[in-house]
XYZ file of C-alpha atoms in Angstrom:
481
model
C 13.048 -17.358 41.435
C 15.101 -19.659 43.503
C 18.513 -20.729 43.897
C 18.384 -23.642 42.187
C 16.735 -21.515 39.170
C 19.614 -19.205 39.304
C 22.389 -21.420 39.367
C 20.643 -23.073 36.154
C 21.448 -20.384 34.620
C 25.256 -20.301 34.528
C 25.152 -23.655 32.584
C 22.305 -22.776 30.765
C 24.165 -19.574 29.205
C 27.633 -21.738 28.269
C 25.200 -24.006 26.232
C 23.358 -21.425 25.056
C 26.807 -19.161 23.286
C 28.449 -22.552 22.320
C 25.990 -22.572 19.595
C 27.638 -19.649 18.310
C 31.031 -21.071 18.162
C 31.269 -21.607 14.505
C 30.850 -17.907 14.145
C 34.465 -17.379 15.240
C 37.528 -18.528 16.396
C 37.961 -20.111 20.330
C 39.684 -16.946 21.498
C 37.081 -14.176 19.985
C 34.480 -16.649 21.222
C 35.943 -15.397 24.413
C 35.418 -12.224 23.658
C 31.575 -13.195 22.824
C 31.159 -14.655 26.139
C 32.589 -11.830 28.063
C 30.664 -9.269 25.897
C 27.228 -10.948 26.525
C 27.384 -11.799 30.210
C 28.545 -8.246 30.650
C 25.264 -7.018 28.527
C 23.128 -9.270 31.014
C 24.441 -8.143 34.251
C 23.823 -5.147 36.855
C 26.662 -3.281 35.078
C 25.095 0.184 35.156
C 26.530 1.488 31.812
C 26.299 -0.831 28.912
C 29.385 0.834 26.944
C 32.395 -0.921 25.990
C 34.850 0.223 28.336
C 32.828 -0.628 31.543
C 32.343 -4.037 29.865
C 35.805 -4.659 29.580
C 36.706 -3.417 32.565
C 34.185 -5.112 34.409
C 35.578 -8.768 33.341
C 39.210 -7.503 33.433
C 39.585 -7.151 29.859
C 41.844 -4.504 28.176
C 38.359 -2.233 26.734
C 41.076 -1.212 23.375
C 40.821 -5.229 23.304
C 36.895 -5.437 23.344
C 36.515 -2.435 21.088
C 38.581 -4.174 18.354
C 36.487 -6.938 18.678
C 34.177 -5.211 17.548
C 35.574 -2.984 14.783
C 38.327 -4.614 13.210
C 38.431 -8.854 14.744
C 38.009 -10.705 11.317
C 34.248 -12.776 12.692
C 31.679 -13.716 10.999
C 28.761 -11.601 12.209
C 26.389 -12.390 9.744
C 26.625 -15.810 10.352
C 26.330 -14.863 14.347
C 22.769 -13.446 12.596
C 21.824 -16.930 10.755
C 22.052 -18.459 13.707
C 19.670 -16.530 15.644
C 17.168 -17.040 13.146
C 17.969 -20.934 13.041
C 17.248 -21.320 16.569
C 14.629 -19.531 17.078
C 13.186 -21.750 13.818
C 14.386 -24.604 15.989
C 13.272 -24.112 19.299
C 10.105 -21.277 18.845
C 7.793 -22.840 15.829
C 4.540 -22.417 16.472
C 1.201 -22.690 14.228
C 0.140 -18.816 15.869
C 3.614 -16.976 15.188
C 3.817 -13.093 14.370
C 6.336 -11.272 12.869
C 6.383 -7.487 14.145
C 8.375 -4.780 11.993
C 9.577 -1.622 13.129
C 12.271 0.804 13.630
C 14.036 1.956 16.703
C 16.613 5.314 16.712
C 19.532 6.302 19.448
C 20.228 9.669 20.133
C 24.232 10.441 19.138
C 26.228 13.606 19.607
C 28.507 14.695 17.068
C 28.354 13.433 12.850
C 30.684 10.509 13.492
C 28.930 7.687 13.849
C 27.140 5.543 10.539
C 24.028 6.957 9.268
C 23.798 9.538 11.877
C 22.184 13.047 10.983
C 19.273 15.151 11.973
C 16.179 12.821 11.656
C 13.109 11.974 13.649
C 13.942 10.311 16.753
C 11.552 8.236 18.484
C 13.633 8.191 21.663
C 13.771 11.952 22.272
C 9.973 12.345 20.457
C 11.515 15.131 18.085
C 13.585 15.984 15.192
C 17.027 15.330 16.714
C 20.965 13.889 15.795
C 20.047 10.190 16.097
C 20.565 7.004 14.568
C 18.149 4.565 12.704
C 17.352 1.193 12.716
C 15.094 -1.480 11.207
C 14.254 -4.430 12.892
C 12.280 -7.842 12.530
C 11.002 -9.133 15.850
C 9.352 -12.902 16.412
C 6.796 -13.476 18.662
C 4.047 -16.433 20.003
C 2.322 -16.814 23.192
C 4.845 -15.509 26.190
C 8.151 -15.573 23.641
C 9.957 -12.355 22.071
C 12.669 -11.240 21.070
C 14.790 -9.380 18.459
C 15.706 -11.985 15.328
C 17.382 -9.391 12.416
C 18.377 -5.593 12.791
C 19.984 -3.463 10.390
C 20.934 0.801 9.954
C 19.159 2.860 8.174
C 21.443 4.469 6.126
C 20.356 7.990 5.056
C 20.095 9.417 1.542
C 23.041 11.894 2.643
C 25.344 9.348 3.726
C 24.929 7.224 1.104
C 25.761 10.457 -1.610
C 28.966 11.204 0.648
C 31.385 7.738 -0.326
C 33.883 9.197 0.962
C 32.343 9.870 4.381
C 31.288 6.070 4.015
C 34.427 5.127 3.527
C 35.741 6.478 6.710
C 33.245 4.873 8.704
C 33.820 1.828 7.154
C 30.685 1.305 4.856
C 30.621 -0.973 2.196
C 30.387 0.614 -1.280
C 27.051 -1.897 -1.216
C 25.637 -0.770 1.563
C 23.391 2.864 0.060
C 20.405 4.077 0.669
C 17.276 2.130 0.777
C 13.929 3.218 2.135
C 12.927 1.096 5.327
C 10.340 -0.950 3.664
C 13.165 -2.813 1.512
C 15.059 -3.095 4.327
C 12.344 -4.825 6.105
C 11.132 -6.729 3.496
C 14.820 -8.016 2.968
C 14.986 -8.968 6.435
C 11.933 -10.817 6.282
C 13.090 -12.652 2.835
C 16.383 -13.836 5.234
C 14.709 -14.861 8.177
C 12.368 -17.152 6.363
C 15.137 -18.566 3.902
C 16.918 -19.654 7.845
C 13.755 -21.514 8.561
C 11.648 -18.856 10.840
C 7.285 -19.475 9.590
C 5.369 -16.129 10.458
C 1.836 -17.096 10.137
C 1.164 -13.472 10.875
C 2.781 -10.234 10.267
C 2.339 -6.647 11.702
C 3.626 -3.203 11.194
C 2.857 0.464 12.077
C 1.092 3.066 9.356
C 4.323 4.266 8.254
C 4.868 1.086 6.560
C 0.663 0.054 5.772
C 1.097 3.396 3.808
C 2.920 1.538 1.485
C 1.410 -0.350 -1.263
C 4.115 -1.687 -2.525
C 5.343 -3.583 0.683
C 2.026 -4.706 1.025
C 1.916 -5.669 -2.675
C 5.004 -7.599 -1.533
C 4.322 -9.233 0.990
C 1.127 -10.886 -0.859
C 3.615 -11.529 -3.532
C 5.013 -14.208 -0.951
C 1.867 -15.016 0.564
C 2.517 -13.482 4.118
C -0.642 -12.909 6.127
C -0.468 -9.668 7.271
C -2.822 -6.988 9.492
C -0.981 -3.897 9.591
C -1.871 -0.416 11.030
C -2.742 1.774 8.180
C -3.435 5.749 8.215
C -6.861 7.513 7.655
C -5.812 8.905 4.071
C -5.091 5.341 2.684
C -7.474 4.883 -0.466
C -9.485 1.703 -0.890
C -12.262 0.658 -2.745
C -15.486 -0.461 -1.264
C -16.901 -2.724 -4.075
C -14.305 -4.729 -6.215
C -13.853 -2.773 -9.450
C -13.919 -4.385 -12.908
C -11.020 -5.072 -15.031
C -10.384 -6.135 -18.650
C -7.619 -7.511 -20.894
C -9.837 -6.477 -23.623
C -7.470 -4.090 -25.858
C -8.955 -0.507 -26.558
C -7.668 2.234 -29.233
C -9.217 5.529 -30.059
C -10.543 5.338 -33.462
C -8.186 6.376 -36.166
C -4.888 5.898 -33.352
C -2.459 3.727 -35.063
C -0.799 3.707 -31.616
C -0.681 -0.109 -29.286
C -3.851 0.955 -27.353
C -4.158 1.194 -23.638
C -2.200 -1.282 -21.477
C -3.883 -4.526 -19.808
C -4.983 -5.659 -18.321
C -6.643 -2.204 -17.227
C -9.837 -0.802 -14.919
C -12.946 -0.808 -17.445
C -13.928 2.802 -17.914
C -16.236 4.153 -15.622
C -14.662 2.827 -12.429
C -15.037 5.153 -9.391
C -12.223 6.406 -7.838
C -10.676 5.246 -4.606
C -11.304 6.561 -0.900
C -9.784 7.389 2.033
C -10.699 4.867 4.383
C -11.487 7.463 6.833
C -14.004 8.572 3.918
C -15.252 4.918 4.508
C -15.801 4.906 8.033
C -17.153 8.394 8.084
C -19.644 8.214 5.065
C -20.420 4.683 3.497
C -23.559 2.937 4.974
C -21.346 -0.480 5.341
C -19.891 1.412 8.167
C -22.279 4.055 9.335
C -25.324 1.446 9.293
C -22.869 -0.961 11.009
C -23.082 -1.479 15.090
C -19.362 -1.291 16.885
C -18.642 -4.314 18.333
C -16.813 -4.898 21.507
C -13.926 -6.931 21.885
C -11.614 -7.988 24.654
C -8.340 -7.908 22.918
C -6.166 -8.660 25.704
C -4.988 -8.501 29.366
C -2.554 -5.779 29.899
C -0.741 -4.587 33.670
C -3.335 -2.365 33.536
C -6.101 -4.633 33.520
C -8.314 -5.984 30.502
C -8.191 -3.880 27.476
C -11.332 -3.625 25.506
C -12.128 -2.128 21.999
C -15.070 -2.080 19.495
C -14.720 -2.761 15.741
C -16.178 -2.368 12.685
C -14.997 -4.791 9.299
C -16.101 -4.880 6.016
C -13.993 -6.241 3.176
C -12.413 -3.438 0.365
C -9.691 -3.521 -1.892
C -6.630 -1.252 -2.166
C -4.903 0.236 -5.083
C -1.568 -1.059 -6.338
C 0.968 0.113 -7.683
C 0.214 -0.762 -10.844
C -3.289 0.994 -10.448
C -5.246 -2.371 -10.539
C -6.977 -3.793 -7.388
C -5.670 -5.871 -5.001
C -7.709 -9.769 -3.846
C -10.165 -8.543 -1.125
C -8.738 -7.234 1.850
C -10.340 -6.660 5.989
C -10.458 -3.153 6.668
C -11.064 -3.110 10.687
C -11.985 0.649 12.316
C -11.333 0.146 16.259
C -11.242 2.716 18.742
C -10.906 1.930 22.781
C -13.515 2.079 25.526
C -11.481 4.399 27.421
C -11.202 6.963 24.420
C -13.654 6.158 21.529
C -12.351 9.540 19.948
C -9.482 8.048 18.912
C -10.037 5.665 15.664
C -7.131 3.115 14.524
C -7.436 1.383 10.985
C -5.895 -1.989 10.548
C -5.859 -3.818 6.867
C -5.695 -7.443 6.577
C -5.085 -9.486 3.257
C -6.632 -12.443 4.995
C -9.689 -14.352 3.642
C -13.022 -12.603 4.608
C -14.011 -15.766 6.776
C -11.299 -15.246 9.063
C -12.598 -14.126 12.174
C -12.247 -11.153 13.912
C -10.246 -12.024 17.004
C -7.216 -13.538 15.360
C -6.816 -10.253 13.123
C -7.243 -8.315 16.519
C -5.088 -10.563 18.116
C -2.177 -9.137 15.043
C -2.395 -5.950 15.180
C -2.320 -5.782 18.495
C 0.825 -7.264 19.020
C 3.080 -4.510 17.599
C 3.751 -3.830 21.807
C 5.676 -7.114 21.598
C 8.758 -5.434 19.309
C 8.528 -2.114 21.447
C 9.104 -4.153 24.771
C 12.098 -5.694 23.361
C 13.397 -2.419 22.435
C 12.807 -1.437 25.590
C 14.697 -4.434 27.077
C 17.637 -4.524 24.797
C 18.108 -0.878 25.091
C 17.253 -0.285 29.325
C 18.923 -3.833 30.286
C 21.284 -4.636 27.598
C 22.769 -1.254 26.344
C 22.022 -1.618 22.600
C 21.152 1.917 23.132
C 25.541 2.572 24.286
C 27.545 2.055 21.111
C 30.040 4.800 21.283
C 31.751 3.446 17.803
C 32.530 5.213 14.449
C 32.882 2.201 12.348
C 29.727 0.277 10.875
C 31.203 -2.900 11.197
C 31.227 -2.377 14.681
C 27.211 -0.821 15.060
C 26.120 -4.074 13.064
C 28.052 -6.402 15.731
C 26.816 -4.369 18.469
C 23.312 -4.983 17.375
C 23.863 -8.376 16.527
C 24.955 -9.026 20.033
C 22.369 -7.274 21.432
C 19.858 -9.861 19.676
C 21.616 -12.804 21.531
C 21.905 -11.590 25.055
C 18.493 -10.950 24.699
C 17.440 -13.976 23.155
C 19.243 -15.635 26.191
C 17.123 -13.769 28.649
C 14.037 -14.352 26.629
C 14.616 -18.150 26.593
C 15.111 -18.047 30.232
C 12.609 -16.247 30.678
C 10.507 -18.874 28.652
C 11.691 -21.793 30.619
C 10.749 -20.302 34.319
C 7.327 -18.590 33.406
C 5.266 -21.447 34.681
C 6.783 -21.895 38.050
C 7.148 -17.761 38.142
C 4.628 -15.647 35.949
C 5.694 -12.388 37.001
C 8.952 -12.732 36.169
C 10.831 -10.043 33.890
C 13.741 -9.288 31.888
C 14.784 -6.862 34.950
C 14.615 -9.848 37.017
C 16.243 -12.190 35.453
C 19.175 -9.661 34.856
C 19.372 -9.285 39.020
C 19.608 -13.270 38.942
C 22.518 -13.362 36.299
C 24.080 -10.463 38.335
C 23.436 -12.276 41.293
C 25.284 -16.074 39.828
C 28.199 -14.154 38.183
C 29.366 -12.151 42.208
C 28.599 -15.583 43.415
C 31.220 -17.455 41.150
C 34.618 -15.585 42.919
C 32.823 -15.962 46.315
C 33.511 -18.972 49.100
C 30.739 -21.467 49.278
C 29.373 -19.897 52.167
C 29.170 -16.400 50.814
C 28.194 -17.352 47.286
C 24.775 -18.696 49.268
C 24.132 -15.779 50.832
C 24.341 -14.067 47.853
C 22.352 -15.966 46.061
C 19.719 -16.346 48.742
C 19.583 -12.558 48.632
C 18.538 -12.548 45.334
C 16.490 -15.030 45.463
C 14.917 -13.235 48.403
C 14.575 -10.019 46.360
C 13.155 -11.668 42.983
C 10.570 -13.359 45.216
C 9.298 -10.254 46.423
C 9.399 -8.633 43.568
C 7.319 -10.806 41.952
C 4.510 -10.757 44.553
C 4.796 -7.175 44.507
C 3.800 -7.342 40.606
C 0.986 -10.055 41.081
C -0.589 -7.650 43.720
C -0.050 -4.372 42.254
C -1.566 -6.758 38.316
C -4.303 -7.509 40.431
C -5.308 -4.210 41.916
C -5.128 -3.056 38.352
C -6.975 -5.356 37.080
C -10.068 -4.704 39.199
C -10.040 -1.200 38.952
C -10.255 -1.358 35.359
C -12.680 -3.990 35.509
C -15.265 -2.128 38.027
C -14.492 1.143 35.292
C -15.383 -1.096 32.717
C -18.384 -2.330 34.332
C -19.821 0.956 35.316
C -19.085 2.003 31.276
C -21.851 -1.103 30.596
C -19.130 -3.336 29.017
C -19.685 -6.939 30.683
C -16.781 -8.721 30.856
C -18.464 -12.327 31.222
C -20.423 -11.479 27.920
C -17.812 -10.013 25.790
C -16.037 -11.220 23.051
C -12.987 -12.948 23.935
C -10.039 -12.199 21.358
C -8.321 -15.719 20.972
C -6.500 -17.501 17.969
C -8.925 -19.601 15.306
C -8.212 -23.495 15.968
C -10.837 -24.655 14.218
């Protein structure tokens, strides 16, 4: 980046939180603006105090703002979602579900208890939340977020009370909460062409069952023991009662008797002739900093089980392991048509790194990770915030990435840092400053091309010596025709 980039940013970010202005009132719009350009600054903690302290705020100030200010977060939420309808719609969009958890000390703050937590990789005293990312092309970022509130909390009222809960705010299992997010984000306007989850949520047929409900493309991860069945099984609305049975008969419409039972896809792979007979086919799903990354598939079409025991339309089950270790398998299922082709779906489920580098982001750069709060009120507005001061950085991003490829959410944070120390400065001093980081961010970028590069062609010249011919390969790319 240059100068001229960086000081495009200071007007760039007062245009950017105007368009939350109708959330709230002129003076805890200040308290917006102070609270996000702390978030995307060098500040090296994240947490309230340093915050306020940091822009000469009173932190017992900031902290109410975030507790107790009467605002209207959930509008705050609307209006991510409206502009990222407004400014991100594209025909190739994917919506990426997931869950994220922060390790807490102590049984104070909302929904916290013993749990799995990603972020330490164990059973630890963490936090939970569910979140609905947005992505196309180069574009990211974070567009609803909500706690998961555990089956122990939500028995304990009074414990909810005192942390501020809503009496309508109980348990649900993440999959509601997910698939409630993704009802609100497409009532604001956002179009997901595609969406994609992990196997903790393809394990559920009744998500998926949703989600075809509302006609949402999906190709989701799904786990080895998930039964399907190969060949579409019959079903009648013909009535049936045993002879003599003055009872209503079996329910329709029902499987005709006879009909095999379902099997683990794994079963599939490992045993059915439409995969065993089948060649793997190799695929170059897409160019990571580590160079190209290649896989080989199998499809055929099945059909899962619903809930309600009948089968679903006919579904792509894709088997795909990696080059670089073929004795790991990964199943993705697809609701799509069977002549959709094979790169788009790999293209999907592929894309799942897309929510997991903006939790990276939001919690290394931003600090969505450093809520210190007991009050839910004030975890949901953290969140919240979170979501625009990286949508900020994301848009930036977005708007230099043709002039600067390389560039990063790191990066741009240095520039922001950079404009802010420059605004109390003389004229002469400011440019240095600003120079300096210019300076910097230039070489950092270079450094990245170079060290892409040398990535690239080692994997490449590994690649080649595996037999995989990267000129001959399929190329993983989105259907236009």
């Amino acid at each position: 980046m240059d100068v001229e980039c960086i000081l495009k940013m200071g007007p760039e970010l007062e245009d950017f939180l105007q368009e939350f202005s109708a959330c709230c009132g002129s003076e805890i719009h200040s308290h917006v603006h102070t609270y996000v350009s702390g978030q995307v600054s060098l500040i090296d903690r994240k947490k309230v105090e340093q915050i306020a302290l940091h822009s000469m705020t009173v932190p017992r100030t900031l902290q109410e703002f975030l507790a107790s200010y009467q605002w209207d977060h959930e509008r705050m939420r609307i209006r991510i979602q409206q502009i990222v309808a407004r400014d991100q719609s594209q025909g190739n969009s994917v919506g990426i579900v997931d869950e994220t958890s922060f390790a807490k000390k102590g049984d104070k703050t909302p929904g916290v208890q013993r749990q799995w937590c990603g972020e330490s990789g164990k059973t630890d005293n963490c936090v939970v939340s569910v979140h609905l990312s947005y992505a196309h092309d180069d574009f990211h970022c974070l567009v609803d977020e909500d706690l998961y509130l555990p089956e122990s909390w939500s028995a304990d009222r009074a414990r909810c009370r005192a942390a501020r809960i809503p009496d309508d705010v109980v348990y649900r299992p993440k999959t509601e909460i997910a698939l409630e997010q993704h009802q609100r984000a497409t009532e604001n306007g956002i179009v997901f062409k595609w969406l994609t989850f992990d196997e903790w949520y393809g394990a559920k047929p009744a998500f998926l069952e949703t989600l075809d409900s509302r006609k949402q493309a999906f190709v989701g991860e799904i786990p080895g023991n998930f039964r399907v069945w190969l060949d579409q099984p019959r079903v009648t609305d013909r009535p049936w009662r045993k002879k003599g049975s003055r009872g209503s008969g079996r329910k329709t419409p029902r499987l005709v008797a006879g009909t095999p039972q379902t099997k683990k896809v794994q079963e599939c792979f490992e045993q059915s002739p439409v995969f065993t007979e089948q060649a793997w086919e190799p695929w170059h799903v897409k160019d990571t900093q580590k160079g190209p990354k290649v896989v080989e598939v199998k499809r055929a079409t099945v059909f899962r089980k619903n809930p309600d025991g009948l089968p679903s339309s006919a579904n792509q089950l894709l088997v795909v392991r990696d080059v670089n270790t073929p004795q790991t398998v990964k199943y993705f299922l697809s609701n799509s048509q069977p002549k959709t082709k094979t790169g788009p779906l790999l293209k999907v489920g592929f894309s799942r790194w897309r929510v997991e580098r903006c939790f990276e982001d939001d919690k290394s750069y931003i600090g969505m990770g450093e809520f210190q709060g007991r009050t839910y009120p004030g975890f949901l507005r953290h969140l919240i915030l979170s979501a625009v001061s990286l949508l900020f950085l994301a848009r930036m991003r977005e708007l230099f990435l043709t002039q600067y490829p390389e560039l990063t959410i790191s990066q741009l944070k240095q520039a922001t840092s950079a404009l802010f120390e420059s605004l109390n400065l003389t004229r002469a001093s400011a440019q240095r400053v600003l120079e300096a980081a210019a300076f910097k961010l230039q070489y950092y970028q270079r450094r990245n091309r170079q060290a892409r590069q040398s990535h690239a062609k080692t994997r490449k010249r590994k690649l080649s010596a595996m037999g995989v011919d990267m000129t001959t390969i399929n190329q993983c790319c989105w259907d236009t025709s």
